[in-house]
Amino acid sequence: MKHLGILGHSAEGAALCFRTFCRKGFAELGPHEHPDVTLDLIAMARSMPAWDSGDHDTVRALLSVSADRLARAGAEFFVCPDNTAHMALERPGPDFALPGLHIAEVVADRAARDGRKRVGVLGTRYTMDGPLYVEAFARRGIEAVVPDPADRRLINDVIFDELLNGILDERSRREYVRIIEALAARGCDAAALVCTEIPLLITPDVSPLPTLDSTRLLAHAAFETAAGRAPMPTWRGGV
């Protein structure tokens, strides 16, 4: 089995990915068994000024520190359970110290396998306003649709004010459900939960649309790779 490195950026998303990966091992390999996994997390506070100013190169440099530490810890490949962070990971620069799975490619692959044609995208304002999922879905002939501006602001506020702090508010859940209903009315056939904390709030039983849970999809893809059932990745940053 291969040693996984989790390159964390937000604590709640990294923790959910870590837990999902380990539990997948328990289910498939036996009680208490899973491939080796190391988690590295630099406090998001150190990169927020760069996010707010659009300085993705500085964020990339910070994330590369985690990649270096994971490689020194013996990890053989990495995943980053933070969708927005991939906008920085895609910036040009030196190769990361180890190869990684790209979260948007994992999610888009699943959408294609499920036969999706028009997918609603819920994430941070950076992700919803950026090209990450527009391009990943378009490469598979899938249209990405984002909520209207007011709803994008609400989604982003809930992420940063509540979900990143482990707060799950029923009023926010109802608002998210309303937004997904609006996306369904616009012809979407799935909702991509592409902030890794959103699946803590929106579960398949409450969503009006089938969900693409970016956190768990990434963790499961990481398990398949670590268990030797899928090929090792080759991506080391950049587009």
mmCIF file of C-alpha atoms in Angstrom:
data_model
loop_
_atom_site.group_PDB
_atom_site.id
_atom_site.type_symbol
_atom_site.label_atom_id
_atom_site.label_comp_id
_atom_site.label_asym_id
_atom_site.label_seq_id
_atom_site.Cartn_x
_atom_site.Cartn_y
_atom_site.Cartn_z
ATOM 1 C CA MET A 1 0.000 0.000 0.000
ATOM 2 C CA LYS A 2 1.028 3.589 -0.679
ATOM 3 C CA HIS A 3 1.480 6.287 1.972
ATOM 4 C CA LEU A 4 -1.032 9.125 1.520
ATOM 5 C CA GLY A 5 -0.247 12.727 2.411
ATOM 6 C CA ILE A 6 -3.192 15.018 3.111
ATOM 7 C CA LEU A 7 -2.220 18.585 2.305
ATOM 8 C CA GLY A 8 -4.723 20.429 4.443
ATOM 9 C CA HIS A 9 -5.806 24.027 4.016
ATOM 10 C CA SER A 10 -8.992 24.216 6.089
ATOM 11 C CA ALA A 11 -9.227 22.222 9.306
ATOM 12 C CA GLU A 12 -12.784 20.907 8.957
ATOM 13 C CA GLY A 13 -12.330 19.746 5.362
ATOM 14 C CA ALA A 14 -8.983 18.125 6.124
ATOM 15 C CA ALA A 15 -10.439 16.325 9.143
ATOM 16 C CA LEU A 16 -13.399 15.009 7.144
ATOM 17 C CA CYS A 17 -11.088 13.741 4.393
ATOM 18 C CA PHE A 18 -8.789 12.072 6.943
ATOM 19 C CA ARG A 19 -11.665 10.396 8.741
ATOM 20 C CA THR A 20 -13.344 9.253 5.511
ATOM 21 C CA PHE A 21 -10.074 7.764 4.213
ATOM 22 C CA CYS A 22 -9.486 5.808 7.413
ATOM 23 C CA ARG A 23 -13.068 4.571 7.625
ATOM 24 C CA LYS A 24 -12.865 3.368 4.031
ATOM 25 C CA GLY A 25 -9.937 1.253 5.146
ATOM 26 C CA PHE A 26 -11.894 -0.156 8.074
ATOM 27 C CA ALA A 27 -14.735 -1.138 5.722
ATOM 28 C CA GLU A 28 -12.587 -2.640 2.984
ATOM 29 C CA LEU A 29 -9.477 -3.958 4.719
ATOM 30 C CA GLY A 30 -10.720 -4.944 8.145
ATOM 31 C CA PRO A 31 -11.083 -3.445 11.613
ATOM 32 C CA HIS A 32 -8.609 -0.635 12.378
ATOM 33 C CA GLU A 33 -6.754 -1.167 9.068
ATOM 34 C CA HIS A 34 -5.951 1.514 6.493
ATOM 35 C CA PRO A 35 -2.976 2.642 4.386
ATOM 36 C CA ASP A 36 -0.505 4.952 6.093
ATOM 37 C CA VAL A 37 -1.640 8.558 6.089
ATOM 38 C CA THR A 38 0.011 11.795 7.193
ATOM 39 C CA LEU A 39 -1.821 15.122 7.536
ATOM 40 C CA ASP A 40 -0.062 18.504 7.326
ATOM 41 C CA LEU A 41 -1.968 21.728 7.936
ATOM 42 C CA ILE A 42 -0.678 25.298 7.922
ATOM 43 C CA ALA A 43 -3.192 27.683 9.527
ATOM 44 C CA MET A 44 -5.424 29.251 6.887
ATOM 45 C CA ALA A 45 -4.993 32.638 8.554
ATOM 46 C CA ARG A 46 -1.527 32.837 7.017
ATOM 47 C CA SER A 47 -2.916 32.700 3.472
ATOM 48 C CA MET A 48 -6.157 34.708 3.815
ATOM 49 C CA PRO A 49 -4.549 38.103 3.023
ATOM 50 C CA ALA A 50 -3.181 36.595 -0.195
ATOM 51 C CA TRP A 51 -6.573 35.106 -1.092
ATOM 52 C CA ASP A 52 -8.268 38.443 -0.528
ATOM 53 C CA SER A 53 -5.748 40.253 -2.734
ATOM 54 C CA GLY A 54 -5.803 37.572 -5.444
ATOM 55 C CA ASP A 55 -2.159 36.647 -4.847
ATOM 56 C CA HIS A 56 -2.384 32.948 -5.662
ATOM 57 C CA ASP A 57 1.377 32.605 -6.062
ATOM 58 C CA THR A 58 1.900 33.353 -2.372
ATOM 59 C CA VAL A 59 -0.736 30.760 -1.450
ATOM 60 C CA ARG A 60 0.985 28.247 -3.707
ATOM 61 C CA ALA A 61 4.290 28.868 -1.944
ATOM 62 C CA LEU A 62 2.679 28.230 1.448
ATOM 63 C CA LEU A 63 1.055 25.023 0.235
ATOM 64 C CA SER A 64 4.377 23.841 -1.182
ATOM 65 C CA VAL A 65 5.794 23.953 2.351
ATOM 66 C CA SER A 66 3.193 21.385 3.384
ATOM 67 C CA ALA A 67 3.975 19.271 0.319
ATOM 68 C CA ASP A 68 7.662 19.281 1.231
ATOM 69 C CA ARG A 69 6.901 18.219 4.800
ATOM 70 C CA LEU A 70 4.611 15.422 3.609
ATOM 71 C CA ALA A 71 7.345 14.116 1.308
ATOM 72 C CA ARG A 72 9.875 14.175 4.139
ATOM 73 C CA ALA A 73 7.382 12.256 6.290
ATOM 74 C CA GLY A 74 7.353 9.470 3.699
ATOM 75 C CA ALA A 75 4.130 10.233 1.836
ATOM 76 C CA GLU A 76 4.187 9.000 -1.759
ATOM 77 C CA PHE A 77 1.333 11.102 -3.128
ATOM 78 C CA PHE A 78 -0.979 13.816 -1.827
ATOM 79 C CA VAL A 79 -4.517 15.072 -1.907
ATOM 80 C CA CYS A 80 -5.624 18.568 -0.946
ATOM 81 C CA PRO A 81 -9.163 18.520 0.492
ATOM 82 C CA ASP A 82 -9.777 22.165 -0.329
ATOM 83 C CA ASN A 83 -11.278 23.093 -3.670
ATOM 84 C CA THR A 84 -10.332 26.764 -3.624
ATOM 85 C CA ALA A 85 -6.722 25.877 -2.841
ATOM 86 C CA HIS A 86 -6.491 24.178 -6.234
ATOM 87 C CA MET A 87 -6.661 27.605 -7.875
ATOM 88 C CA ALA A 88 -3.282 28.226 -6.238
ATOM 89 C CA LEU A 89 -1.994 24.702 -6.835
ATOM 90 C CA GLU A 90 -2.673 25.237 -10.547
ATOM 91 C CA ARG A 91 -0.429 28.288 -10.695
ATOM 92 C CA PRO A 92 2.850 27.804 -12.597
ATOM 93 C CA GLY A 93 5.877 27.137 -10.468
ATOM 94 C CA PRO A 94 8.292 24.426 -9.376
ATOM 95 C CA ASP A 95 6.896 20.921 -9.228
ATOM 96 C CA PHE A 96 5.559 19.904 -5.852
ATOM 97 C CA ALA A 97 7.676 17.429 -3.922
ATOM 98 C CA LEU A 98 5.229 14.604 -4.614
ATOM 99 C CA PRO A 99 2.437 13.944 -7.115
ATOM 100 C CA GLY A 100 -1.199 14.539 -6.258
ATOM 101 C CA LEU A 101 -4.797 13.874 -7.203
ATOM 102 C CA HIS A 102 -6.662 16.973 -8.418
ATOM 103 C CA ILE A 103 -9.988 17.368 -6.610
ATOM 104 C CA ALA A 104 -11.835 18.997 -9.522
ATOM 105 C CA GLU A 105 -10.787 16.195 -11.862
ATOM 106 C CA VAL A 106 -12.013 13.600 -9.355
ATOM 107 C CA VAL A 107 -15.390 15.336 -9.015
ATOM 108 C CA ALA A 108 -15.770 15.924 -12.754
ATOM 109 C CA ASP A 109 -14.906 12.300 -13.504
ATOM 110 C CA ARG A 110 -17.682 11.153 -11.182
ATOM 111 C CA ALA A 111 -20.156 13.584 -12.738
ATOM 112 C CA ALA A 112 -19.300 12.197 -16.176
ATOM 113 C CA ARG A 113 -19.658 8.590 -14.995
ATOM 114 C CA ASP A 114 -23.055 9.488 -13.550
ATOM 115 C CA GLY A 115 -24.135 10.963 -16.889
ATOM 116 C CA ARG A 116 -24.569 14.506 -15.579
ATOM 117 C CA LYS A 117 -25.094 17.280 -18.111
ATOM 118 C CA ARG A 118 -25.685 20.439 -16.043
ATOM 119 C CA VAL A 119 -24.246 20.687 -12.537
ATOM 120 C CA GLY A 120 -24.831 23.377 -9.937
ATOM 121 C CA VAL A 121 -21.656 24.498 -8.184
ATOM 122 C CA LEU A 122 -21.653 25.486 -4.492
ATOM 123 C CA GLY A 123 -18.384 26.588 -2.920
ATOM 124 C CA THR A 124 -16.481 29.615 -1.715
ATOM 125 C CA ARG A 125 -16.859 32.838 -3.672
ATOM 126 C CA TYR A 126 -13.374 32.234 -5.060
ATOM 127 C CA THR A 127 -14.388 28.853 -6.442
ATOM 128 C CA MET A 128 -17.830 29.871 -7.694
ATOM 129 C CA ASP A 129 -16.477 32.971 -9.439
ATOM 130 C CA GLY A 130 -13.375 31.218 -10.787
ATOM 131 C CA PRO A 131 -12.711 28.859 -13.703
ATOM 132 C CA LEU A 132 -11.817 25.705 -11.744
ATOM 133 C CA TYR A 133 -15.048 23.765 -12.182
ATOM 134 C CA VAL A 134 -16.199 25.516 -15.341
ATOM 135 C CA GLU A 135 -13.115 24.134 -17.073
ATOM 136 C CA ALA A 136 -13.041 20.705 -15.406
ATOM 137 C CA PHE A 137 -16.686 20.066 -16.282
ATOM 138 C CA ALA A 138 -16.378 21.543 -19.786
ATOM 139 C CA ARG A 139 -13.602 19.069 -20.632
ATOM 140 C CA ARG A 140 -16.237 16.362 -20.141
ATOM 141 C CA GLY A 141 -19.063 18.126 -21.940
ATOM 142 C CA ILE A 142 -20.798 19.194 -18.712
ATOM 143 C CA GLU A 143 -22.091 22.700 -18.030
ATOM 144 C CA ALA A 144 -21.293 24.303 -14.674
ATOM 145 C CA VAL A 145 -23.973 26.593 -13.224
ATOM 146 C CA VAL A 146 -23.504 28.900 -10.219
ATOM 147 C CA PRO A 147 -26.201 30.463 -8.021
ATOM 148 C CA ASP A 148 -27.169 34.095 -8.448
ATOM 149 C CA PRO A 149 -24.929 36.759 -6.836
ATOM 150 C CA ALA A 150 -26.938 37.158 -3.622
ATOM 151 C CA ASP A 151 -26.990 33.424 -3.050
ATOM 152 C CA ARG A 152 -23.272 33.172 -3.799
ATOM 153 C CA ARG A 153 -22.636 35.717 -1.055
ATOM 154 C CA LEU A 154 -24.817 33.762 1.368
ATOM 155 C CA ILE A 155 -23.058 30.482 0.572
ATOM 156 C CA ASN A 156 -19.655 32.089 1.078
ATOM 157 C CA ASP A 157 -20.659 33.764 4.345
ATOM 158 C CA VAL A 158 -21.942 30.495 5.785
ATOM 159 C CA ILE A 159 -18.707 28.757 4.824
ATOM 160 C CA PHE A 160 -16.415 31.292 6.466
ATOM 161 C CA ASP A 161 -18.568 32.322 9.421
ATOM 162 C CA GLU A 162 -19.959 28.904 10.310
ATOM 163 C CA LEU A 163 -18.703 25.784 8.542
ATOM 164 C CA LEU A 164 -14.995 26.543 8.896
ATOM 165 C CA ASN A 165 -15.632 26.900 12.616
ATOM 166 C CA GLY A 166 -17.581 23.645 12.939
ATOM 167 C CA ILE A 167 -20.955 25.424 13.245
ATOM 168 C CA LEU A 168 -23.892 23.641 11.594
ATOM 169 C CA ASP A 169 -26.932 25.911 11.681
ATOM 170 C CA GLU A 170 -30.388 24.656 10.683
ATOM 171 C CA ARG A 171 -31.323 28.024 9.164
ATOM 172 C CA SER A 172 -28.261 27.881 6.938
ATOM 173 C CA ARG A 173 -29.134 24.330 5.938
ATOM 174 C CA ARG A 174 -32.581 25.499 4.827
ATOM 175 C CA GLU A 175 -31.039 28.336 2.824
ATOM 176 C CA TYR A 176 -28.659 25.950 1.078
ATOM 177 C CA VAL A 177 -31.557 23.623 0.281
ATOM 178 C CA ARG A 178 -33.469 26.578 -1.175
ATOM 179 C CA ILE A 179 -30.493 27.477 -3.349
ATOM 180 C CA ILE A 180 -30.180 23.901 -4.611
ATOM 181 C CA GLU A 181 -33.902 23.904 -5.399
ATOM 182 C CA ALA A 182 -33.338 27.040 -7.486
ATOM 183 C CA LEU A 183 -30.510 25.314 -9.346
ATOM 184 C CA ALA A 184 -32.799 22.358 -10.040
ATOM 185 C CA ALA A 185 -35.371 24.780 -11.445
ATOM 186 C CA ARG A 186 -32.655 26.036 -13.802
ATOM 187 C CA GLY A 187 -32.193 22.539 -15.184
ATOM 188 C CA CYS A 188 -29.320 21.240 -13.060
ATOM 189 C CA ASP A 189 -29.239 17.473 -12.590
ATOM 190 C CA ALA A 190 -26.756 17.435 -9.674
ATOM 191 C CA ALA A 191 -25.242 19.733 -7.075
ATOM 192 C CA ALA A 192 -21.473 19.781 -6.704
ATOM 193 C CA LEU A 193 -20.557 20.483 -3.074
ATOM 194 C CA VAL A 194 -17.153 21.901 -3.862
ATOM 195 C CA CYS A 195 -16.245 23.456 -0.582
ATOM 196 C CA THR A 196 -15.050 20.492 1.442
ATOM 197 C CA GLU A 197 -17.052 21.576 4.507
ATOM 198 C CA ILE A 198 -20.447 21.800 2.756
ATOM 199 C CA PRO A 199 -21.080 18.020 2.987
ATOM 200 C CA LEU A 200 -21.138 18.451 6.767
ATOM 201 C CA LEU A 201 -24.253 20.617 6.304
ATOM 202 C CA ILE A 202 -25.868 19.211 3.165
ATOM 203 C CA THR A 203 -26.284 15.445 3.144
ATOM 204 C CA PRO A 204 -27.916 13.401 0.360
ATOM 205 C CA ASP A 205 -31.101 12.950 2.393
ATOM 206 C CA VAL A 206 -31.796 16.702 2.543
ATOM 207 C CA SER A 207 -30.552 17.783 -0.889
ATOM 208 C CA PRO A 208 -33.176 18.345 -3.611
ATOM 209 C CA LEU A 209 -30.588 17.163 -6.172
ATOM 210 C CA PRO A 210 -28.098 14.287 -6.200
ATOM 211 C CA THR A 211 -24.869 15.552 -4.688
ATOM 212 C CA LEU A 212 -21.256 15.349 -5.739
ATOM 213 C CA ASP A 213 -19.480 15.348 -2.376
ATOM 214 C CA SER A 214 -16.008 16.600 -3.225
ATOM 215 C CA THR A 215 -14.531 15.652 0.145
ATOM 216 C CA ARG A 216 -15.621 12.038 0.202
ATOM 217 C CA LEU A 217 -15.038 11.531 -3.520
ATOM 218 C CA LEU A 218 -11.449 12.713 -3.043
ATOM 219 C CA ALA A 219 -10.931 10.527 0.037
ATOM 220 C CA HIS A 220 -12.280 7.477 -1.774
ATOM 221 C CA ALA A 221 -10.084 8.167 -4.813
ATOM 222 C CA ALA A 222 -7.104 8.512 -2.461
ATOM 223 C CA PHE A 223 -7.937 5.172 -0.871
ATOM 224 C CA GLU A 224 -8.165 3.435 -4.249
ATOM 225 C CA THR A 225 -4.730 4.814 -5.123
ATOM 226 C CA ALA A 226 -3.175 3.978 -1.756
ATOM 227 C CA ALA A 227 -4.596 0.466 -1.875
ATOM 228 C CA GLY A 228 -3.050 -0.129 -5.302
ATOM 229 C CA ARG A 229 -6.375 -0.300 -7.126
ATOM 230 C CA ALA A 230 -5.800 2.877 -9.144
ATOM 231 C CA PRO A 231 -2.622 4.198 -10.770
ATOM 232 C CA MET A 232 -0.426 6.673 -8.966
ATOM 233 C CA PRO A 233 -1.038 10.294 -10.019
ATOM 234 C CA THR A 234 1.485 12.254 -12.035
ATOM 235 C CA TRP A 235 0.210 15.833 -11.522
ATOM 236 C CA ARG A 236 2.670 17.998 -9.547
ATOM 237 C CA GLY A 237 0.965 21.376 -9.757
ATOM 238 C CA GLY A 238 0.164 23.687 -12.604
ATOM 239 C CA VAL A 239 -2.705 23.320 -15.023
#
